[in-house]
Short mmCIF file of C-alpha atoms in Angstrom, two decimals:
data_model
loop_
_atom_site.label_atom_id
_atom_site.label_comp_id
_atom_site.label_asym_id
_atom_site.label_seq_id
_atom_site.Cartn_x
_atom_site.Cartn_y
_atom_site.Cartn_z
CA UNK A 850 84.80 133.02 82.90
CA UNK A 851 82.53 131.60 85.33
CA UNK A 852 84.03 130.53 88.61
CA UNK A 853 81.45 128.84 90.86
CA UNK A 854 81.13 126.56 93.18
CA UNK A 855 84.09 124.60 95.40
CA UNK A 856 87.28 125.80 94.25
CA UNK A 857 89.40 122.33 93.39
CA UNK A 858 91.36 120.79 91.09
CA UNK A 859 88.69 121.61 87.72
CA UNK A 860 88.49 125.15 88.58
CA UNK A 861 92.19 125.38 89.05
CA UNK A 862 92.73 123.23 85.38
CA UNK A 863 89.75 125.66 84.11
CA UNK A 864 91.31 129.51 84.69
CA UNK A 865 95.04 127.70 83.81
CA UNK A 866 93.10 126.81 79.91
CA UNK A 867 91.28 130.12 79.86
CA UNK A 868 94.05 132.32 81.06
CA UNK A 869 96.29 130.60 78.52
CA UNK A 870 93.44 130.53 75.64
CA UNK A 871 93.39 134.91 76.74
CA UNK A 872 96.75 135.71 76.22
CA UNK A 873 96.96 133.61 72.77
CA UNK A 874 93.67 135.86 71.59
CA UNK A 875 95.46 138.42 73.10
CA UNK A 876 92.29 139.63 74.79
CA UNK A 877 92.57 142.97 76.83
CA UNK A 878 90.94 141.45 79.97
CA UNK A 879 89.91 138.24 81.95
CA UNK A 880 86.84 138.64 84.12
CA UNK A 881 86.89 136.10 86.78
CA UNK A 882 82.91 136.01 87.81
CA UNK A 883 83.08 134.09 91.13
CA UNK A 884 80.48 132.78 93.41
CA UNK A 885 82.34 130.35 95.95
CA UNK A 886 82.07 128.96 99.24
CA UNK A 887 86.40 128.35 99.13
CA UNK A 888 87.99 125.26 98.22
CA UNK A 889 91.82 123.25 98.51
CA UNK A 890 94.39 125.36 99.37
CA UNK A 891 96.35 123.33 96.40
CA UNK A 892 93.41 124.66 93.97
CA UNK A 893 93.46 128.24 94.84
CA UNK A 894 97.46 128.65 95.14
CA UNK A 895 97.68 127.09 91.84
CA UNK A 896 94.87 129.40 90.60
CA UNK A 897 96.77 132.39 91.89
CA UNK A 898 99.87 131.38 90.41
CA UNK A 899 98.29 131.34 86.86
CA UNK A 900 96.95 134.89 87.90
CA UNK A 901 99.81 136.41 88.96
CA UNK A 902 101.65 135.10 85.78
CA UNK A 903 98.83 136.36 83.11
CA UNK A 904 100.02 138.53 80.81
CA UNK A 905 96.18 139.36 80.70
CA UNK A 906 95.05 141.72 83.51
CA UNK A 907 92.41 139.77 85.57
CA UNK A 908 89.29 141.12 87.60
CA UNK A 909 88.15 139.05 89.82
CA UNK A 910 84.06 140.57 89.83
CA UNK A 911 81.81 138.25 92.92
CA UNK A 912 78.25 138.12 90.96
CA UNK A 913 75.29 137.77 90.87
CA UNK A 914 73.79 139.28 93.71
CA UNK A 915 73.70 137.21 96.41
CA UNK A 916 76.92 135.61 95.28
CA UNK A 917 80.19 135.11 97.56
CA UNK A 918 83.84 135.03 97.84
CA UNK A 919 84.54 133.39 101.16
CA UNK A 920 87.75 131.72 101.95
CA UNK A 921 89.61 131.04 99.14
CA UNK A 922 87.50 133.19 96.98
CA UNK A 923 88.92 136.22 99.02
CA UNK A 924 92.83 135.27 98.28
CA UNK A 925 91.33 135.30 94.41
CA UNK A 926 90.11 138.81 94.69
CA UNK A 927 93.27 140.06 96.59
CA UNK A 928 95.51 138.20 93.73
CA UNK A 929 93.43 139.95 90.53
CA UNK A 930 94.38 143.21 88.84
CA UNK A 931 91.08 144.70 89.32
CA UNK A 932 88.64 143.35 92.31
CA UNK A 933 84.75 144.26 92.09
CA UNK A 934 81.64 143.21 93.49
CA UNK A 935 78.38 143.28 92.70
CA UNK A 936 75.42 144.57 95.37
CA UNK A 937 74.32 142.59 97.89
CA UNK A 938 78.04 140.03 97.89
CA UNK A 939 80.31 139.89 100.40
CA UNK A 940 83.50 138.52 100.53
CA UNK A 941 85.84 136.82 103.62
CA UNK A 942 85.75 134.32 105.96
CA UNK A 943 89.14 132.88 104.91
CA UNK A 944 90.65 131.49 108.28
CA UNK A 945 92.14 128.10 106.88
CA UNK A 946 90.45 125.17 108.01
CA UNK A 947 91.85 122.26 106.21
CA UNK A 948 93.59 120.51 109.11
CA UNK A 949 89.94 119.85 110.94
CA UNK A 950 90.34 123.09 113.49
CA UNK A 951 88.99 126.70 114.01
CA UNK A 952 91.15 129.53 113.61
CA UNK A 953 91.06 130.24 117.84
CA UNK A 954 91.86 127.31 120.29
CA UNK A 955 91.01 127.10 123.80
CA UNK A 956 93.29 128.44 126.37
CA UNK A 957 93.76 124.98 127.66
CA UNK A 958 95.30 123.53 124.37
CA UNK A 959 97.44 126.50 123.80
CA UNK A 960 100.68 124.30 124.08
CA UNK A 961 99.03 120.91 122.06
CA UNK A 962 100.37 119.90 118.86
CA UNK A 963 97.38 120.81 117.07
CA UNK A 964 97.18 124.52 118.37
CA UNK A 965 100.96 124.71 117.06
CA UNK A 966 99.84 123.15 113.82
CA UNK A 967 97.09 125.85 113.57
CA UNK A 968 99.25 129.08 114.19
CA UNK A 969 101.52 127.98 111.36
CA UNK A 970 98.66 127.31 108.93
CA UNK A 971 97.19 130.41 109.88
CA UNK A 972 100.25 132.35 109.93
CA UNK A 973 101.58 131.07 106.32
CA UNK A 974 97.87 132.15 105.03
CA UNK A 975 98.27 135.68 107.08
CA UNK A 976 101.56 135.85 105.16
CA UNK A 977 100.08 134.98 102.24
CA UNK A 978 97.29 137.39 101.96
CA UNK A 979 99.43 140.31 102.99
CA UNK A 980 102.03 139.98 99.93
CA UNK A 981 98.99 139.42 97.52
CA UNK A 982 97.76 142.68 99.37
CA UNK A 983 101.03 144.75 98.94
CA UNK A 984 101.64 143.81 95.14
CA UNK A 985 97.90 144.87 94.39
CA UNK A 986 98.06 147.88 96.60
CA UNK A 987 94.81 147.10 98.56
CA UNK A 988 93.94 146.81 102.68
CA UNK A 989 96.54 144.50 103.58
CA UNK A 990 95.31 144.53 107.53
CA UNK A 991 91.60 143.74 106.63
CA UNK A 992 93.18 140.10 104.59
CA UNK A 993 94.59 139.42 107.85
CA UNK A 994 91.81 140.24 109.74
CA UNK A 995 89.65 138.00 107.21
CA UNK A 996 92.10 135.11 108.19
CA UNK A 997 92.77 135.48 111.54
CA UNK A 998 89.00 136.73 112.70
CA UNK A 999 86.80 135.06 109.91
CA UNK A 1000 85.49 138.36 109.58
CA UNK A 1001 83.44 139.23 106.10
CA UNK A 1002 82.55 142.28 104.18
CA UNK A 1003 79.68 143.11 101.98
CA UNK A 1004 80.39 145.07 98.82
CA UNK A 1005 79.56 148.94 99.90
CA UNK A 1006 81.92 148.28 103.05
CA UNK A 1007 84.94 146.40 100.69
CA UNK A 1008 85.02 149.59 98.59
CA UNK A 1009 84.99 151.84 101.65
CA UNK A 1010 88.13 149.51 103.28
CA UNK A 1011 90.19 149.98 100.11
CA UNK A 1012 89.54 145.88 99.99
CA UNK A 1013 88.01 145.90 96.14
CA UNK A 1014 88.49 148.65 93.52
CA UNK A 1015 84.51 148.71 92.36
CA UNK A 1016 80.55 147.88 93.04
CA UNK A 1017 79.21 147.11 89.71
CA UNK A 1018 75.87 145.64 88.71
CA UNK A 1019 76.73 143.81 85.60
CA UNK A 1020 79.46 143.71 83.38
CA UNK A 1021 79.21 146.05 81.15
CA UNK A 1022 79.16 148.55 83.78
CA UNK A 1023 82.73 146.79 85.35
CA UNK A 1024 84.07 147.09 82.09
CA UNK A 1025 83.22 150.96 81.94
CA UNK A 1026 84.96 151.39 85.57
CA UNK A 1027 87.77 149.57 84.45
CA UNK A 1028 88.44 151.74 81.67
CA UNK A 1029 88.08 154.88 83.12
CA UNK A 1030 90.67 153.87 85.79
CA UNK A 1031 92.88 152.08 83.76
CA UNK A 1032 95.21 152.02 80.24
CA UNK A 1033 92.58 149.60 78.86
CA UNK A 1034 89.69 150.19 76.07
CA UNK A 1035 87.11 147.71 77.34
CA UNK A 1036 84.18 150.21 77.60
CA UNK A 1037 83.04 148.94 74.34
CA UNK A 1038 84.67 145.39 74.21
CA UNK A 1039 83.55 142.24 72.47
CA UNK A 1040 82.78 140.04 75.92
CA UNK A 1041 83.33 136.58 74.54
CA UNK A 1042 81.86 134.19 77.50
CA UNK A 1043 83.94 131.03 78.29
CA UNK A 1044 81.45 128.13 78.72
CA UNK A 1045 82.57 125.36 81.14
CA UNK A 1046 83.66 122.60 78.89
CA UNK A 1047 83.06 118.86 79.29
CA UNK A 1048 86.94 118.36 80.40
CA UNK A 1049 86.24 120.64 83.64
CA UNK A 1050 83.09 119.03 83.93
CA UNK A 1051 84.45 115.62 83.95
CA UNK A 1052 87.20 116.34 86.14
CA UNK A 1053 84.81 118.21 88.57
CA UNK A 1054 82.79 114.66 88.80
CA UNK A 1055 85.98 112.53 89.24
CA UNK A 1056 87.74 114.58 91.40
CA UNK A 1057 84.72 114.39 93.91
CA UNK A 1058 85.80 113.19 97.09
CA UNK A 1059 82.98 111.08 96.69
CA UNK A 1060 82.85 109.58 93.50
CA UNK A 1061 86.30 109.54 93.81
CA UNK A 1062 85.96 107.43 96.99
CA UNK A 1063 83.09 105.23 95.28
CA UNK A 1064 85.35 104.87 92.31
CA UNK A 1065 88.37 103.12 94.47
CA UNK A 1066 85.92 100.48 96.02
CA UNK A 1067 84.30 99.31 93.02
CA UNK A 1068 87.44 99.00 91.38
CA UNK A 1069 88.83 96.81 94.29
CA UNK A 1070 85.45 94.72 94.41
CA UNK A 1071 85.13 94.53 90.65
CA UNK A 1072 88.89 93.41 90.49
CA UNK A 1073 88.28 90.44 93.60
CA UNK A 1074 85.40 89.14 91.96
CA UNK A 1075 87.30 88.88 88.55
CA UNK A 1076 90.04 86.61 90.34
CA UNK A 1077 87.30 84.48 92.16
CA UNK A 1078 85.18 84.10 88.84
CA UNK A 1079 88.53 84.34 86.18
CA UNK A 1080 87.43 84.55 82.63
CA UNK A 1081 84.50 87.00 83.37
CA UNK A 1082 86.33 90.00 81.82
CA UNK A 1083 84.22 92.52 82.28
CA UNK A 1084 84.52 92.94 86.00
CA UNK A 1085 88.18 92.66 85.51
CA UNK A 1086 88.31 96.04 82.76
CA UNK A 1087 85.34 97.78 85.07
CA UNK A 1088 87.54 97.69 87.98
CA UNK A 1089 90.85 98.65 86.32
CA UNK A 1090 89.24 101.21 84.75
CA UNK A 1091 87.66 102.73 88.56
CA UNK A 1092 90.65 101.99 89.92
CA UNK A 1093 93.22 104.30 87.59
CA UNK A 1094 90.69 106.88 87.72
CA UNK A 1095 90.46 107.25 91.35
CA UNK A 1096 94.41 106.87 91.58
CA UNK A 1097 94.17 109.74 89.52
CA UNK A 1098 91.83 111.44 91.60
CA UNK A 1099 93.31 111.30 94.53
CA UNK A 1100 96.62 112.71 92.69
CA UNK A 1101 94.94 115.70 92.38
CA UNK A 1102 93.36 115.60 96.13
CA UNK A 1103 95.16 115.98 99.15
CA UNK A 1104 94.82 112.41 99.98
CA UNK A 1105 96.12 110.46 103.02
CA UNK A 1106 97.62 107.34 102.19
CA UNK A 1107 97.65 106.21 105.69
CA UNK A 1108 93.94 106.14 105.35
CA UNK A 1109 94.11 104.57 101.52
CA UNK A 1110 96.26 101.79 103.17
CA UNK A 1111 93.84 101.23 106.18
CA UNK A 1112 91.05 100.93 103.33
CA UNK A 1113 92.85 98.02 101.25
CA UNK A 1114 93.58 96.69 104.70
CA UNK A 1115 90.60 96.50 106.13
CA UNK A 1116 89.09 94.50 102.66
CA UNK A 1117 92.13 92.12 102.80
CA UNK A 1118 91.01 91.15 106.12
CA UNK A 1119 87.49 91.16 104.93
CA UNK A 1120 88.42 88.36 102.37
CA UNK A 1121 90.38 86.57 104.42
CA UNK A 1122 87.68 85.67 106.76
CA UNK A 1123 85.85 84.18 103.91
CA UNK A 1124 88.58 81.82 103.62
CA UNK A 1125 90.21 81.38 107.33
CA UNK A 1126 88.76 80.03 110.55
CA UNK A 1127 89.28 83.25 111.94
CA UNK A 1128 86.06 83.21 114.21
CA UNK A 1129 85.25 86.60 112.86
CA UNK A 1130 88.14 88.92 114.13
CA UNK A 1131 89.54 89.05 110.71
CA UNK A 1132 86.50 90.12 109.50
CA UNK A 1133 85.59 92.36 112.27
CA UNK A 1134 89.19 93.80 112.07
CA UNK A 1135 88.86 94.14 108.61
CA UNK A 1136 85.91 96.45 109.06
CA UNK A 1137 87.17 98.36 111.81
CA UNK A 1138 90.41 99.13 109.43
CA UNK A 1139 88.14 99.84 106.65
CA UNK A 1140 85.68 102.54 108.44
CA UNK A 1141 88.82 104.53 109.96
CA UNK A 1142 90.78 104.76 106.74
CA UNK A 1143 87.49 105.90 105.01
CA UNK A 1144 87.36 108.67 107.53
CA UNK A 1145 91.06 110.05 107.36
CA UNK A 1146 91.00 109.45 103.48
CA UNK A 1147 91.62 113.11 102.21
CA UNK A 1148 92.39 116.04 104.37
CA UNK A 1149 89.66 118.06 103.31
CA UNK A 1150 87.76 118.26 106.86
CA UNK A 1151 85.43 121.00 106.80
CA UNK A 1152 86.52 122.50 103.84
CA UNK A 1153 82.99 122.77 101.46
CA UNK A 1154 81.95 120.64 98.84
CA UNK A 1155 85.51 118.81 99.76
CA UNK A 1156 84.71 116.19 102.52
CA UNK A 1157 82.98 112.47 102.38
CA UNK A 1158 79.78 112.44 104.54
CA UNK A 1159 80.22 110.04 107.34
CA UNK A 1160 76.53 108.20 106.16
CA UNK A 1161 78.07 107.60 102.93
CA UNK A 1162 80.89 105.86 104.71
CA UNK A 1163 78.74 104.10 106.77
CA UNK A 1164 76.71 103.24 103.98
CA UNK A 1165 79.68 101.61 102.02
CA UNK A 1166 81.07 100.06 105.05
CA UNK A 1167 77.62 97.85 105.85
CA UNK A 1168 77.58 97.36 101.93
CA UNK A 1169 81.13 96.34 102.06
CA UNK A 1170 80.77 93.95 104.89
CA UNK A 1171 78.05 92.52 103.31
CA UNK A 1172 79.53 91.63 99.98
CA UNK A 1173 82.67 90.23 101.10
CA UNK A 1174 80.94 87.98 104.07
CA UNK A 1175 78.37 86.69 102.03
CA UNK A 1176 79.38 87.03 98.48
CA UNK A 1177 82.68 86.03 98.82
CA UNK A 1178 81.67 83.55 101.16
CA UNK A 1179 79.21 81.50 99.34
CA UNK A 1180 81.92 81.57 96.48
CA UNK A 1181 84.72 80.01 98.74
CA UNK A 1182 81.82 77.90 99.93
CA UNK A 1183 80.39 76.46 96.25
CA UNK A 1184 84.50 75.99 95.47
CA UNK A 1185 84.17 73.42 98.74
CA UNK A 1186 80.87 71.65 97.62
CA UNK A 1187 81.03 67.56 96.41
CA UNK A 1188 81.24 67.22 93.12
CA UNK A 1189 78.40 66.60 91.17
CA UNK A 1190 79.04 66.31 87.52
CA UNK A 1191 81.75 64.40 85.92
CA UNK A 1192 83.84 61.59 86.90
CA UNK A 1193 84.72 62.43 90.44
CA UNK A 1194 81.27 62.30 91.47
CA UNK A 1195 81.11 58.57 91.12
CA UNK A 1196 83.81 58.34 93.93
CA UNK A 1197 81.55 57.47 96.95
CA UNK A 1198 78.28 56.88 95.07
CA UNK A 1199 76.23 53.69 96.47
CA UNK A 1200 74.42 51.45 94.16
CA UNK A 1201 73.03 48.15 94.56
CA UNK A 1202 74.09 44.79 92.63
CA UNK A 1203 71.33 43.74 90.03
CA UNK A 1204 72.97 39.82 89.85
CA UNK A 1205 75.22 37.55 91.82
CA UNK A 1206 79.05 37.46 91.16
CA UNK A 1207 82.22 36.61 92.61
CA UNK A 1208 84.97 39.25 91.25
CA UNK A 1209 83.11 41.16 88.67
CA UNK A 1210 79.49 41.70 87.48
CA UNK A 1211 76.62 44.41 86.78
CA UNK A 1212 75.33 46.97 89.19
CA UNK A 1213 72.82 49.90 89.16
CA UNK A 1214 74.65 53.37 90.19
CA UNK A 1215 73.04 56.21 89.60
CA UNK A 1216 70.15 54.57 87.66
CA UNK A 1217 72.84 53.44 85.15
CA UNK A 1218 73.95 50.14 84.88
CA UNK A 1219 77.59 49.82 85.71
CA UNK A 1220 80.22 47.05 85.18
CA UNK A 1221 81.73 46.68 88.42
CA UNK A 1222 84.72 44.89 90.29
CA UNK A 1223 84.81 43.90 94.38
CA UNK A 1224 86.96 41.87 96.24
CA UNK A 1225 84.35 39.69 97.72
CA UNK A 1226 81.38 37.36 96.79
CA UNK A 1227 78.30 40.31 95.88
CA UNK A 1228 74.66 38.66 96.48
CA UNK A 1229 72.29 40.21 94.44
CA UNK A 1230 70.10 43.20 96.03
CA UNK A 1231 73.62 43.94 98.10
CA UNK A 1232 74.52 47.76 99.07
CA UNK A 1233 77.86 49.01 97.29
CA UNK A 1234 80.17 51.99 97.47
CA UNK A 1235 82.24 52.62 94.61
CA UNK A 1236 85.57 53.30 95.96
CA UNK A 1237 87.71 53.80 92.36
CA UNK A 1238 87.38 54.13 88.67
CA UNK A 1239 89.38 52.13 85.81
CA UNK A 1240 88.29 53.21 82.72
CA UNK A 1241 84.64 52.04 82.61
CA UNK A 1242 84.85 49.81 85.36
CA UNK A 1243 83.99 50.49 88.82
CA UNK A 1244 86.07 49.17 92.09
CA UNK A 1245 83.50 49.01 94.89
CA UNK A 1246 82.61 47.86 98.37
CA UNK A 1247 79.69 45.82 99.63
CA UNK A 1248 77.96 47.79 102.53
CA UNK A 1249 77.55 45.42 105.31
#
């Protein structure tokens, strides 16, 4: 089973499907072939937990050469029956950095909130590693080195430090280790490789901070021009379709919903500067709201392949500002025009009288002759207004 890339919500819903699809085969082994940078702490624990529960033993093997298992790639490898590494890997690096910070502070912040914050992330990972370490029998003070230090390990040294059981070059030759040190006849196994399916694949796309970032905007835009333009329809299903998907998203993201709530803010206010005399601090509110919750939207800072690039935001934000100022402006502004079809466009039309008459005569509005009514003597030639309609009949007003 491949295992590559961020580790997030797919790859967690990926090894869960697998594992399960192993033990119904009843297959003799799982190999986990990981190349990772780390991921959600969410992702990995639930990975783990799925691990630890197989009734399949796992080995977690980092390939190909020049592969990885930093961060939460490392908790993997301590939480597998069997751990192995191909030359030229390394594995570590797995301080946690999900809250924004390093693993060290500076002397002068020792007693801030966010130092605090930091020892208890760091010590629930330290924890963490260490009981992975003791159930698997492996270096239990090198995992807490790896979190507290950052410190990494390539695959001759990992064997040396008791951190990984093998160094194998492919695997076939893993599953000939395995068997000589274990209960287990996988020298000669069937290897039956688990493709990632289009459900992970999917669920990789959506649950990109991204997309799933892009996703809630164009389901809020969609859904605002629907109610300014009702009866279009499709806008209406595009954006409820964007907008459940990124709800569901950001269910499966460690999402900030301070930040979700400064984002719906900020676009009220946007709108309501199309239709308010506001003098622009609705709008310029509105924007301010919208760029900050964009930026505290997931708590995923610095963790890889897991944040929202700032140009994006400020991408989104310009293209935001733009489409509610001027889109939704010229809307609220064509909803504010004259008439100009119909009967309430005659109401304030000027015409001229085409014969002389005392209460009612004839009268060219429009280039259409009109039967009209007035409450004075009309010369012909005279300037009218028409001030009323009844029926066919105009009520107007000689210009003087």
């Amino acid at each position: 089973m491949p295992v590559e890339g961020a580790i997030g919500p797919a790859s967690a819903d990926f090894v869960r499907r697998a594992l399960a699809r192993a033990a119904k085969e009843k297959a003799q082994l799982v190999v986990l072939q990981i190349d990772t940078p780390g991921g959600l702490d969410t992702s990995m624990r639930e990975m783990i937990k799925h691990i630890l529960a197989s009734p399949v033993p796992v080995a977690a093997y980092v390939s190909p050469s020049g592969a990885r298992a930093a961060s939460a790639g490392t908790f993997i490898l301590y939480a597998s029956h069997y751990a192995a590494m191909a030359p030229g890997t390394n594995l570590g690096a797995a301080s946690p950095v999900s809250i924004g910070g390093s693993p060290q502070q500076k002397d002068d912040k020792k007693d801030s909130g966010v130092d605090t914050m930091t020892k208890k992330v760091t010590n629930d990972a330290v924890a963490y590693i260490r009981s992975l370490a003791q159930v698997r029998g492996r270096n239990a003070d090198w995992g807490e080195r790896a979190v507290r230090e950052a410190v990494s390990l390539p695959a001759e040294e990992a064997v040396k430090q008791k951190v990984i059981d093998f160094v194998a070059a492919d695997v076939p030759t893993l599953l000939k280790q395995i068997d000589k040190k274990a209960n287990l006849q996988t020298a000669n196994a069937q290897v039956i490789i688990v493709e990632v399916d289009w459900r992970t694949r999917i669920l990789g796309v959506i649950t990109n901070p991204s997309v799933a970032y892009l996703l809630i905007l164009i389901g809020i835009y969609a859904l605002i021009f629907e109610f300014t333009n009702p009866g279009l329809i499709l806008p209406g299903v595009v954006g409820a379709i964007c907008v459940v998907l990124a709800l569901y998203s950001f269910h499966l993201l460690p999402v900030n919903y301070a930040g979700l709530a400064l984002i719906v803010l900020g676009i009220a206010f946007m709108v309501a500067e199309a239709f308010l005399p506001a003098f622009g601090s609705l709008g310029i509110g509105g924007l301010i709201a919208f760029v900050l919750g964009s930026i505290i939207l997931l708590d995923t800072d610095n963790v890889p392949g897991f944040e929202i690039p700032y140009a994006l935001i400020g991408g989104v934000a310009a293209a935001s500002a733009a489409f509610l100022f001027f889109v939704v402006g010229v809307a609220v502004r064509n909803r504010r025009r004259p008439v100009v079809t119909g009967r309430e466009q005659m109401i304030g039309a000027r015409g001229e009288a085409i014969e002389d008459f005392e209460r009612e005569g004839w009268a060219r509005v429009h280039g259409e002759n009109w039967r009209v009514r007035a409450n004075a003597p009309v010369r012909r030639g005279d300037r009218l207004q028409v001030k009323a309609i009844d029926g066919l009949i105009l009520t107007v007003e000689v210009e003087r």
